[in-house]
Tab-separated table of C-alpha atoms and ligand atoms in Angstrom:
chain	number	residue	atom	x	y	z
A	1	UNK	CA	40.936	87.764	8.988
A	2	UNK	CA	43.955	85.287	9.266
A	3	UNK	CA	46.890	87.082	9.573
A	4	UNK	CA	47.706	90.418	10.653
A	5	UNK	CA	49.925	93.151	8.439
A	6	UNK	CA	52.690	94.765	10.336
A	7	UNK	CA	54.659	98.433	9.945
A	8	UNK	CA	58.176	96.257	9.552
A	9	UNK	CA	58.404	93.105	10.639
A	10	UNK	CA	61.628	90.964	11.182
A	11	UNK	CA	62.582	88.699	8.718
A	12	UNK	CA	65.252	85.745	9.019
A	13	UNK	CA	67.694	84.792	6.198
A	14	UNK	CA	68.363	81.798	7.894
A	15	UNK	CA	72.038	82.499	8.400
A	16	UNK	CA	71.580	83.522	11.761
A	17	UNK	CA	71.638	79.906	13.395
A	18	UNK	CA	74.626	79.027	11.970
A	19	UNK	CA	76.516	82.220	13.693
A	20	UNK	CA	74.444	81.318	16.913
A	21	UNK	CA	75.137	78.488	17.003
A	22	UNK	CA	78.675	79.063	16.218
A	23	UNK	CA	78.558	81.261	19.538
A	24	UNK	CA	77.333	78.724	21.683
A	25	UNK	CA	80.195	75.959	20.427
A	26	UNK	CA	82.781	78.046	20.980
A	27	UNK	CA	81.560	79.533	24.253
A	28	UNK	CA	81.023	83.145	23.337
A	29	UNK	CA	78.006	83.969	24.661
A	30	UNK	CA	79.288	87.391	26.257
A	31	UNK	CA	79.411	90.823	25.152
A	32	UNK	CA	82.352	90.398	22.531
A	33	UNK	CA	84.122	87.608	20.410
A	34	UNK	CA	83.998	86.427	16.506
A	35	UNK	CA	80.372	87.365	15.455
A	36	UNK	CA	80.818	91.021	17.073
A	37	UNK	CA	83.833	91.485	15.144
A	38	UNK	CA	82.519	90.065	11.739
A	39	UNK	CA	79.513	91.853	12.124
A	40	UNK	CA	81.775	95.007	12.290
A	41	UNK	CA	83.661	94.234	9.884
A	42	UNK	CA	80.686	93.374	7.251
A	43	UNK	CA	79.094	97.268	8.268
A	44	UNK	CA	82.287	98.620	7.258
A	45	UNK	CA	82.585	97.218	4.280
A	46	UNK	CA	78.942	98.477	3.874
A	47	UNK	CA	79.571	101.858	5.089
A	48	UNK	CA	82.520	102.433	3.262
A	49	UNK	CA	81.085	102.051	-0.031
A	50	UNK	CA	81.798	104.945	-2.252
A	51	UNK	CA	79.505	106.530	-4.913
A	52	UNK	CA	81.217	105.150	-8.319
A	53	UNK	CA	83.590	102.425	-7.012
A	54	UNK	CA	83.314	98.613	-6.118
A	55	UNK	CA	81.980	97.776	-3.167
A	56	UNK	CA	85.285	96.800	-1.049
A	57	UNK	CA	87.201	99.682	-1.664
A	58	UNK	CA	87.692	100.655	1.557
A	59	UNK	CA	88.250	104.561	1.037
A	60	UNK	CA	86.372	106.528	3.537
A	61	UNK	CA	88.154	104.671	6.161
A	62	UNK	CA	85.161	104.629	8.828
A	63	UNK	CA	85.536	102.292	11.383
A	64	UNK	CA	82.371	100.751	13.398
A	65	UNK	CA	81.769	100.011	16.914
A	66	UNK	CA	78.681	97.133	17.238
A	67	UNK	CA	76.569	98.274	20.633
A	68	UNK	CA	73.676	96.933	22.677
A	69	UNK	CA	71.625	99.709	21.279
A	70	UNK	CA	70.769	102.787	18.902
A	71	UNK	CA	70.317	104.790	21.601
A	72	UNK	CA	73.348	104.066	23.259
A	73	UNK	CA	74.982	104.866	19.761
A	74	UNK	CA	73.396	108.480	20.340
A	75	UNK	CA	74.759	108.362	23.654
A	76	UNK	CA	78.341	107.890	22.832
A	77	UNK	CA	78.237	109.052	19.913
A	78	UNK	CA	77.594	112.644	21.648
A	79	UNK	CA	79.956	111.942	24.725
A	80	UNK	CA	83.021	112.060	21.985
A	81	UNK	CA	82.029	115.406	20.825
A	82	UNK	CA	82.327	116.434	24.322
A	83	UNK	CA	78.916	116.849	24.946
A	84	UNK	CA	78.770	116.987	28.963
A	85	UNK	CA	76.299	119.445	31.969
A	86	UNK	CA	75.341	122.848	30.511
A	87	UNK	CA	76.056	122.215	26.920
A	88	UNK	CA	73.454	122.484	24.071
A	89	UNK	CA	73.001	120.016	21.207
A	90	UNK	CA	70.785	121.207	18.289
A	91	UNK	CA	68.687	117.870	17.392
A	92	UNK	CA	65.638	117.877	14.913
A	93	UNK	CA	62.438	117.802	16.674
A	94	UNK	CA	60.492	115.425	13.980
A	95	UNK	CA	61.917	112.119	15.674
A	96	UNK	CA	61.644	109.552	17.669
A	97	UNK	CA	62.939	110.045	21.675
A	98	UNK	CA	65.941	108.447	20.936
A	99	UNK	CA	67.404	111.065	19.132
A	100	UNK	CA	66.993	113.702	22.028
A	101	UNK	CA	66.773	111.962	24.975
A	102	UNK	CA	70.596	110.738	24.971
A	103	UNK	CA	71.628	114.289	25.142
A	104	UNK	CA	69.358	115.089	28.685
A	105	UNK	CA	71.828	111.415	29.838
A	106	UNK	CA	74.845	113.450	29.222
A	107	UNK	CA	73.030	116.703	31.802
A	108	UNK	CA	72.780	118.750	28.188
A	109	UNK	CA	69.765	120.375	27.327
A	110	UNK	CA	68.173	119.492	23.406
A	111	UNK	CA	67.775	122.719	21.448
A	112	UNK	CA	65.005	121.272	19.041
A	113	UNK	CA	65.048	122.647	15.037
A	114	UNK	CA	62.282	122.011	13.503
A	115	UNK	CA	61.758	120.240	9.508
A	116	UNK	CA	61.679	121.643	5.432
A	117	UNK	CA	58.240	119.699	4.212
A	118	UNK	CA	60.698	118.410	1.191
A	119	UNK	CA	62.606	115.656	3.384
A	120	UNK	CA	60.518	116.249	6.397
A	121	UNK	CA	64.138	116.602	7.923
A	122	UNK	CA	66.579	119.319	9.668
A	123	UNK	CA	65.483	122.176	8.177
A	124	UNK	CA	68.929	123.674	7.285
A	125	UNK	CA	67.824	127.483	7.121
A	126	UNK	CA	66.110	127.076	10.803
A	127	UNK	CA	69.842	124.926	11.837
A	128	UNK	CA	71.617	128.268	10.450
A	129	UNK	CA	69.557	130.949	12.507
A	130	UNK	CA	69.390	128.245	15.740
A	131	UNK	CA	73.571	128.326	15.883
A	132	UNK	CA	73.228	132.101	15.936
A	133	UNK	CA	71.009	132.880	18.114
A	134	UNK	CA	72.399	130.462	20.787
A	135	UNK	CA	75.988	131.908	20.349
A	136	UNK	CA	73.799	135.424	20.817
A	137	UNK	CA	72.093	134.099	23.962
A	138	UNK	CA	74.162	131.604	25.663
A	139	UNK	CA	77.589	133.103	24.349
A	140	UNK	CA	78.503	129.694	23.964
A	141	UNK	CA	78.395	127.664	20.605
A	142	UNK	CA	76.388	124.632	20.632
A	143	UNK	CA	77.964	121.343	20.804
A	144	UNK	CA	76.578	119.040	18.184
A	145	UNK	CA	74.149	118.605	15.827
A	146	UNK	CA	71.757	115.478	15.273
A	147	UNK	CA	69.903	115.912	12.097
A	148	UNK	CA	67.696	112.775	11.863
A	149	UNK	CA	67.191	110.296	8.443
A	150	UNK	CA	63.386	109.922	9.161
A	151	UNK	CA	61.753	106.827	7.952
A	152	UNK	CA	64.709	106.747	5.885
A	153	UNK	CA	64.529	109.565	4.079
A	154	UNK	CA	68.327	111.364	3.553
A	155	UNK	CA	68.142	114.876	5.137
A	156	UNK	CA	69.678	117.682	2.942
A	157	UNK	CA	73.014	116.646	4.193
A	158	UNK	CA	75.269	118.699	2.055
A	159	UNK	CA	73.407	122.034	3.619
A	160	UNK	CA	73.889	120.525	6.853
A	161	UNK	CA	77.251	119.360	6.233
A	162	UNK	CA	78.043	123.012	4.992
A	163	UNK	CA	76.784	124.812	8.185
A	164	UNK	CA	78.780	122.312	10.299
A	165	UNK	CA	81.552	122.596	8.893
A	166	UNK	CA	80.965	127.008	8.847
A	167	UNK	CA	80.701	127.014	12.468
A	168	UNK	CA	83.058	124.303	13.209
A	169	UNK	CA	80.396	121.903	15.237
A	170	UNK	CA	80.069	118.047	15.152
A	171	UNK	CA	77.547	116.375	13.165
A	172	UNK	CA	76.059	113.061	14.936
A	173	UNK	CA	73.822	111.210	12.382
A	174	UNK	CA	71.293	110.107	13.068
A	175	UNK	CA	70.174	106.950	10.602
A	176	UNK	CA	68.906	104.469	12.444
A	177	UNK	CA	66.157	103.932	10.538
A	178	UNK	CA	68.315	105.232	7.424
A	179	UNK	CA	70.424	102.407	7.338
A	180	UNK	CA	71.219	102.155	3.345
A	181	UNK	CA	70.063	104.853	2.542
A	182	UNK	CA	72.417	107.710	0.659
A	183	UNK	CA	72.671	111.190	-0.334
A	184	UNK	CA	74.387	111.445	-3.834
A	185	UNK	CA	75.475	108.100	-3.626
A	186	UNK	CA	77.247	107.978	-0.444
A	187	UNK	CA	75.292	106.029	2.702
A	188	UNK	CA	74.105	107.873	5.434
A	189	UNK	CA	76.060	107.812	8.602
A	190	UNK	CA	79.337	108.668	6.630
A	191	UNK	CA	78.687	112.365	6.575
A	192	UNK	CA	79.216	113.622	10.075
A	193	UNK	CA	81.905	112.581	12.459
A	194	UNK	CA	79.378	110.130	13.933
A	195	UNK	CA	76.619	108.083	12.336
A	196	UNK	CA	74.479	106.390	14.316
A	197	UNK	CA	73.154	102.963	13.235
A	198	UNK	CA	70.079	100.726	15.030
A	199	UNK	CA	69.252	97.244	14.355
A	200	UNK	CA	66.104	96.853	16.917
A	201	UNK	CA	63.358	94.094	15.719
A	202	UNK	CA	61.426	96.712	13.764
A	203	UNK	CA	64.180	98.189	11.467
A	204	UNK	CA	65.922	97.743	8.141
A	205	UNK	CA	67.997	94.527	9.844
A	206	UNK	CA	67.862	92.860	13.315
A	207	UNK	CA	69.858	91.803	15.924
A	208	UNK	CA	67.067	91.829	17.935
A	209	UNK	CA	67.962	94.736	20.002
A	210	UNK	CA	71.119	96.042	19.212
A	211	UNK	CA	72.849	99.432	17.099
A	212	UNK	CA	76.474	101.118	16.022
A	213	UNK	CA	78.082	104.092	15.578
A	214	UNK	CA	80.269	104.656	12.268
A	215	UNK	CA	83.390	106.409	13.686
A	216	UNK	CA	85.669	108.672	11.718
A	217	UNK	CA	89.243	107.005	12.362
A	218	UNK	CA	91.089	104.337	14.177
A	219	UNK	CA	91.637	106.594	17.099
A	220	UNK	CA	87.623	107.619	17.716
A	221	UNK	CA	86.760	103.965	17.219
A	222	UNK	CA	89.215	103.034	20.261
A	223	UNK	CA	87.872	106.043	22.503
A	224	UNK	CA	84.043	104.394	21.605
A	225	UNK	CA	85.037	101.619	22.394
A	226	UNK	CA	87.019	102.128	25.882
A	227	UNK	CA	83.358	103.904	26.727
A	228	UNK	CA	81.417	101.148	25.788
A	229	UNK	CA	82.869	98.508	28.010
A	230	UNK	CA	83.331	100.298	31.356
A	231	UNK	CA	86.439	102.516	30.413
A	232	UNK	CA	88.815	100.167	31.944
A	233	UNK	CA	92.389	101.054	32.953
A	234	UNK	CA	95.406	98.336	32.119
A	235	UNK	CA	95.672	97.089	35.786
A	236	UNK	CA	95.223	93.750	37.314
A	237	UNK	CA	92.237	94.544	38.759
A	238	UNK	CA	89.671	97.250	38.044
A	239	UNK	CA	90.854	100.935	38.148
A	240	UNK	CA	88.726	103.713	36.981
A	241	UNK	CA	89.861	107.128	35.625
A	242	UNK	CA	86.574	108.061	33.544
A	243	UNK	CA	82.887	106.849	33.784
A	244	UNK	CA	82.092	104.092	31.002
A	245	UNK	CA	79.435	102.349	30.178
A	246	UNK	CA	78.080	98.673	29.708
A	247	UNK	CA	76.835	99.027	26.093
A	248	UNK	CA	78.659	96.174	23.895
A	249	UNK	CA	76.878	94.167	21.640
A	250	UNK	CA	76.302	90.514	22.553
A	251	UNK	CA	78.353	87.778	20.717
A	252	UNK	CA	74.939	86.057	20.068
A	253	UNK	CA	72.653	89.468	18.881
A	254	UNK	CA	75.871	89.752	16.640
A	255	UNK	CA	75.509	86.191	15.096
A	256	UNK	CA	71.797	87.685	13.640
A	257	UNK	CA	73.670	90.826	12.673
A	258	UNK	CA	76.415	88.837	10.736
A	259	UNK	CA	72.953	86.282	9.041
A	260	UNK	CA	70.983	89.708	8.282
A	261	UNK	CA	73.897	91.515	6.222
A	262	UNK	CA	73.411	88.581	3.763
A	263	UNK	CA	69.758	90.304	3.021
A	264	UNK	CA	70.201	93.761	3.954
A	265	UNK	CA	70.298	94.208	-0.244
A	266	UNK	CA	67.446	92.443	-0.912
A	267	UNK	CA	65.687	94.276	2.276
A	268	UNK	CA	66.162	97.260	1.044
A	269	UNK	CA	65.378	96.414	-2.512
A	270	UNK	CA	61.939	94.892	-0.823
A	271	UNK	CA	61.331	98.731	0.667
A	272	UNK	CA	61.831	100.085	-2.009
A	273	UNK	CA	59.594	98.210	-4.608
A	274	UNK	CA	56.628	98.548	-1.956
A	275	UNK	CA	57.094	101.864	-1.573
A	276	UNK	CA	56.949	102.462	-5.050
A	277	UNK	CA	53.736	100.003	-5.199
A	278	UNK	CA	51.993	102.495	-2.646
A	279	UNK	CA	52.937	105.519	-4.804
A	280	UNK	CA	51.200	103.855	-7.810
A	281	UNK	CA	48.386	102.371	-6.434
A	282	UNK	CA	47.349	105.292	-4.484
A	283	UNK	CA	47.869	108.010	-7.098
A	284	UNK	CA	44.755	108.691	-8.045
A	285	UNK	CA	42.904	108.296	-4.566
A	286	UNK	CA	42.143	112.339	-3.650
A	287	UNK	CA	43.238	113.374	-0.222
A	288	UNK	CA	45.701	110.831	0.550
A	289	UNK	CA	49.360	111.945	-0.634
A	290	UNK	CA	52.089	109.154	-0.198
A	291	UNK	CA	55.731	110.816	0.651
A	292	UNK	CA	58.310	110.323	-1.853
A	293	UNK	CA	61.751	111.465	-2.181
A	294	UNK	CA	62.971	114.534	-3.759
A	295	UNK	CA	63.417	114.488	-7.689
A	296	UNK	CA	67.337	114.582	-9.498
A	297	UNK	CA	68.578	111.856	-8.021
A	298	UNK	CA	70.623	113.186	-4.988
A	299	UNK	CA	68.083	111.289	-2.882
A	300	UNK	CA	68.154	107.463	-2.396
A	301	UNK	CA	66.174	106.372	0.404
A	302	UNK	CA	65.823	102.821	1.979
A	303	UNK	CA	62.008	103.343	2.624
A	304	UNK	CA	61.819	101.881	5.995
A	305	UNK	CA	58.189	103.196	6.036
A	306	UNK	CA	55.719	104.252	3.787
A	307	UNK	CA	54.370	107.303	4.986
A	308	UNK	CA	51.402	109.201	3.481
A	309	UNK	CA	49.439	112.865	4.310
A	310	UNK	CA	45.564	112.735	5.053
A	311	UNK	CA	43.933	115.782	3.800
A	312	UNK	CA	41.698	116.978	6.674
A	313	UNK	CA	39.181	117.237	4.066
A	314	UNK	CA	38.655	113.473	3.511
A	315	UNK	CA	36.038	111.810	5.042
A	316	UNK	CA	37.160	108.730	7.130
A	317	UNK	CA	34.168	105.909	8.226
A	318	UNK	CA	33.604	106.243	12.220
A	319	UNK	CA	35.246	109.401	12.138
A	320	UNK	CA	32.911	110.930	14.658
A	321	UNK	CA	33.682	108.325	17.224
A	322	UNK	CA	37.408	109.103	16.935
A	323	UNK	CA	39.132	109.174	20.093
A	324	UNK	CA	36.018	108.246	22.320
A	325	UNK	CA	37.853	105.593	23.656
A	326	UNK	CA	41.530	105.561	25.907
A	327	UNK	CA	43.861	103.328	23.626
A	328	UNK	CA	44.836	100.248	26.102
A	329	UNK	CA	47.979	99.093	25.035
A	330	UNK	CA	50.808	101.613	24.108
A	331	UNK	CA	52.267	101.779	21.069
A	332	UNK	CA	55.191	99.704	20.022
A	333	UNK	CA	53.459	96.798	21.853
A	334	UNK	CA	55.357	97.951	25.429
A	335	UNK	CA	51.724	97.033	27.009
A	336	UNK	CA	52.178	96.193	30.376
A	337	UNK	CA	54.363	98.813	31.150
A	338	UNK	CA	53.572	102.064	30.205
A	339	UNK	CA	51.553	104.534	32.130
A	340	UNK	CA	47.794	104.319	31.439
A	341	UNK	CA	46.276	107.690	29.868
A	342	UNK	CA	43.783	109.285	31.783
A	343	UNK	CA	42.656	111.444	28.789
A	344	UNK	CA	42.176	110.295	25.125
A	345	UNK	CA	43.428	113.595	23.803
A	346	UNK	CA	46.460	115.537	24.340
A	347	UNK	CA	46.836	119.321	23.182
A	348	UNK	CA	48.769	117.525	19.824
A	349	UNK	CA	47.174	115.139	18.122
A	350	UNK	CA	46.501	113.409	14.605
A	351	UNK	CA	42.938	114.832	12.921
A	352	UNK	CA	40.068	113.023	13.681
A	353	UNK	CA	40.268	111.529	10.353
A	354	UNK	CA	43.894	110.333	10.564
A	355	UNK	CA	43.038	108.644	13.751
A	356	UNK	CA	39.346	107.296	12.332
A	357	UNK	CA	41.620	105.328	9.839
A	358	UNK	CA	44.115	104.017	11.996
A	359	UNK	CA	41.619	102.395	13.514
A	360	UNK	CA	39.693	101.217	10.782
A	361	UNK	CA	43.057	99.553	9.195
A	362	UNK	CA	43.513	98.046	12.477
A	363	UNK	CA	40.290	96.417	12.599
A	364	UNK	CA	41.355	94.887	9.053
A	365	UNK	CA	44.441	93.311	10.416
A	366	UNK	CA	46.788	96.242	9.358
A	367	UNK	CA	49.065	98.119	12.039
A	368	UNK	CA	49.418	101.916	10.834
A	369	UNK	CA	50.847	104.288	13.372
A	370	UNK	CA	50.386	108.098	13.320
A	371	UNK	CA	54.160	109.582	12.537
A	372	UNK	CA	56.488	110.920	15.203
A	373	UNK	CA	55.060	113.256	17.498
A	374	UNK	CA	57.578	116.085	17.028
A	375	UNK	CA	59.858	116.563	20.082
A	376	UNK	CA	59.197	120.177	20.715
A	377	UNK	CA	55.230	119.266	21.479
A	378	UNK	CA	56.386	116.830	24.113
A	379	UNK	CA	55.030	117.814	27.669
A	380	UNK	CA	58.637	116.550	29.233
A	381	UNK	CA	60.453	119.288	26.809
A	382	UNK	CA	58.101	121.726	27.051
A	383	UNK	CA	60.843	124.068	28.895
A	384	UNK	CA	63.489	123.663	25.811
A	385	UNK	CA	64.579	125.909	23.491
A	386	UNK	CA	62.964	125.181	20.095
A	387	UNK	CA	63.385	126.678	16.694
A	388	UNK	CA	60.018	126.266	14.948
A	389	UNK	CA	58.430	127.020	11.402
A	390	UNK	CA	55.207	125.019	12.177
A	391	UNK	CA	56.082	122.019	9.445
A	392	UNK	CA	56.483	119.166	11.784
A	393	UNK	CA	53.771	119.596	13.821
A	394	UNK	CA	51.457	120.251	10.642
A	395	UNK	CA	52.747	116.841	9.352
A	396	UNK	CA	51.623	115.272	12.490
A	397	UNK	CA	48.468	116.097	12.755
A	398	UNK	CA	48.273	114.815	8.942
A	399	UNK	CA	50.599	111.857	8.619
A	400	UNK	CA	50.290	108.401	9.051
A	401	UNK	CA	52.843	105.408	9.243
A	402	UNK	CA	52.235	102.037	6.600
A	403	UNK	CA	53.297	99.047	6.629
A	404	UNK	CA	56.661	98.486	4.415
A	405	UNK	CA	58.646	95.355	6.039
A	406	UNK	CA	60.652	92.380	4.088
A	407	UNK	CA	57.040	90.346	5.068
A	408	UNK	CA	54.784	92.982	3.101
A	409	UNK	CA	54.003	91.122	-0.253
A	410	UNK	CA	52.295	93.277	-3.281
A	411	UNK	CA	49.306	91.217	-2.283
A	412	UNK	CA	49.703	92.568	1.170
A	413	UNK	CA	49.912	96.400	-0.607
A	414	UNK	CA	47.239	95.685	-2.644
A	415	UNK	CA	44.664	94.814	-0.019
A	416	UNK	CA	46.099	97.898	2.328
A	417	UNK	CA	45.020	100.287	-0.641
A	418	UNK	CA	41.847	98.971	-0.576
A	419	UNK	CA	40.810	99.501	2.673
A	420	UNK	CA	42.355	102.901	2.411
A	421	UNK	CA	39.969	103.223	-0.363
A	422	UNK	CA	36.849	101.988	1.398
A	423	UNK	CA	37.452	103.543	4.567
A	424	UNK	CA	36.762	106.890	2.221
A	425	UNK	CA	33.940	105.509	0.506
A	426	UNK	CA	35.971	104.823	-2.844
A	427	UNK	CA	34.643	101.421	-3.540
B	501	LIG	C1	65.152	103.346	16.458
B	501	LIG	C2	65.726	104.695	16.559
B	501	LIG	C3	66.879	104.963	17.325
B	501	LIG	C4	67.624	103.924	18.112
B	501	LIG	O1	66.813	103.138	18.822
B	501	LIG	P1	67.183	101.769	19.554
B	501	LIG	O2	65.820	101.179	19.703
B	501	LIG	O3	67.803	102.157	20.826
B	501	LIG	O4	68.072	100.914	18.707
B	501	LIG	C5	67.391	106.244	17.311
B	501	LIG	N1	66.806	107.210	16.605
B	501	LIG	C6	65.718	107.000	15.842
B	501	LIG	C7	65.167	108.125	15.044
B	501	LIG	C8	65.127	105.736	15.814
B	501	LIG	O5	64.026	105.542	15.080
């Protein structure tokens, strides 16, 4: 095997040297200058875009703030809805930590609300009886709500939108790994008051490391901003009235971000023809269901992953030696520093047969990843409130994460679906 096959790989338009470069002759190699404000300004021309009109009209007026980080987005993006020690944010449990954790930074507990299997999203219904029965128990209304684009996928976010607006509580978006995607034309991140953005190696563009929050007005952009670089008072020397943060986005990350907006169209055009590949190509294999969006046409998703269902019916080769052995490296390649398991199993885990083919597309040069482990099964919220209807945690145990980056060719797709097919005997 030459090369290996991975979930979402970055890939380089080749602008980004130019910008780089351009940071290191003019001496901006700190946490603000040209490329940090270009690179704003091209995601608000990208946010901005309305359903029916050219792409520069610049009518929903949301103004970006470029950070080191997605989760810092999260972080302030909750801080400006007042989030602060006591408070309760309702966040959807099917999701990666970044969505939750944020809100345990701000000494606010995560009230998790579990998916609808249409979106695999916030299930509104759940979101509904959640904001009552905290105002019951607490006698205090929650303070935000994070519903979560996962791998891409809009959630129903006129429901959502709806409740939020019944109950008068802050939406923060979560699309980080929505970025491009929309919901009846508009993009994702334009919906609540915040949208959170993230632009880490493995997602729809790169800085690197790197994210942004989509702000409602002139006046929340400034307040973001003030947080992001230390919430500094107009003095001659440093006088502090408020705790800020050090989460700016580097002059030279932005440089990549300003070189990957010239491909984020073709990017997500890329997702999107693989994703349909997968959904052809494994139509007729029984067992394996590939995810695709909701029909009529409210739905647009960018595809950042393909994800597909493993009926625990199928079969899998080396199935019965499935999780014999402790997994050495974690993943998201962060071997080296994560703590070593001294179990292979936890009490939440993919089938046997999910697992039996991770490994056996690994061992054929393809990374596949089970899908999120839903927040609410997580040992370090086990003492949460959660709002649960059993979806996301079925999904887990069934779902599996495939490779769907700018580097995946048809080829690549092709070759995937056939050792999907022989790990089940097909061929
Ligand atoms: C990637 C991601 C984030 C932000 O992550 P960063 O790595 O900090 O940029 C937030 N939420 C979700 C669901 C994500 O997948």
């Amino acid at each position: 095997m030459s090369k290996r096959i991975y979930l979402c790989l970055a890939h380089m338009s080749g602008e980004e040297q130019k910008y780089i470069q351009e940071a290191f002759d003019t001496n901006w190699v700190v946490p603000l200058g040209p490329n940090v404000n270009g690179f704003e300004k091209d995601l608000e021309e990208f946010v901005n875009q309305i359903p029916g009109q050219a792409q520069n009209d610049d009518t929903l007026g949301k103004r970006v703030v470029a950070l080191s980080s997605g989760t810092a987005a999260v972080h302030l993006g909750l801080l400006a809805c007042g989030v602060g020690p006591g408070d309760e944010v309702l966040v959807q449990s099917f999701t990666f930590c970044a969505s939750t954790h944020p809100i345990t930074y701000l000494g606010a507990t995560p009230v998790m609300i579990d998916s609808e299997p249409d979106t695999w999203n916030m299930d509104p219904g759940l979101l509904e009886k959640a904001i009552i029965d905290r105002i019951e128990k607490t006698g205090k209304k929650p303070k935000a709500i994070v519903p979560v684009a996962l791998y891409g996928m809009p959630y129903k976010a006129d429901r959502i939108m709806e409740i939020a607006n019944k109950y008068e509580i802050p939406v923060v978006e979560d699309a980080a790994e929505g970025f491009g995607s929309k919901y009846k034309g508009q993009v994702l991140g334009t919906f609540g008051k915040f949208g959170v953005l993230s632009f880490n190696g493995n997602k729809m563009i790169t800085t690197s490391g790197g994210g942004a929050l989509i702000c409602p007005d002139a006046e929340q952009w400034q307040k973001i901003m003030w947080y992001a670089t230390q919430a500094r008072e107009s003095y001659p020397y440093y006088h502090h009235e408020a705790i800020g943060y050090n989460y700016r986005l580097s002059n030279v990350c932005a440089g990549i971000g300003r070189g990957q907006m010239t491909v984020i169209n073709d990017h997500l055009a890329h997702h999107k023809h693989v994703q349909a590949l997968y959904e052809e190509l494994l139509a007729d294999v029984p067992g394996i269901d590939v995810h695709s969006q909701p029909a009529g046409g409210d739905y647009d998703s960018n595809f950042w992953l393909c994800t597909i269902t493993v009926d625990p019916s199928v079969r899998i080769v080396g199935q019965e030696n499935a999780y014999k052995t402790i997994v050495k490296g974690a993943v998201g390649g962060a071997a080296g520093v994560i703590h070593m398991a001294d179990s292979a199993h936890t009490d939440c885990e993919p089938n046997d047969n999910v697992e039996a083919l991770r490994v056996f597309l690994d061992a054929a040069g393809i990374e596949a990843r089970p899908v999120w482990k839903p927040m609410h099964k997580q040992p370090v919220y086990k003492d949460v409130p959660a709002y649960v209807n059993g979806v996301s945690e079925a999904i887990f145990k069934v779902g599996m994460c495939l490779p769907a980056g700018p580097c995946v060719s048809d080829e690549d797709v092709d070759y995937i679906v056939g050792k999907i097919k022989e790990a089940i005997c097909l061929v």
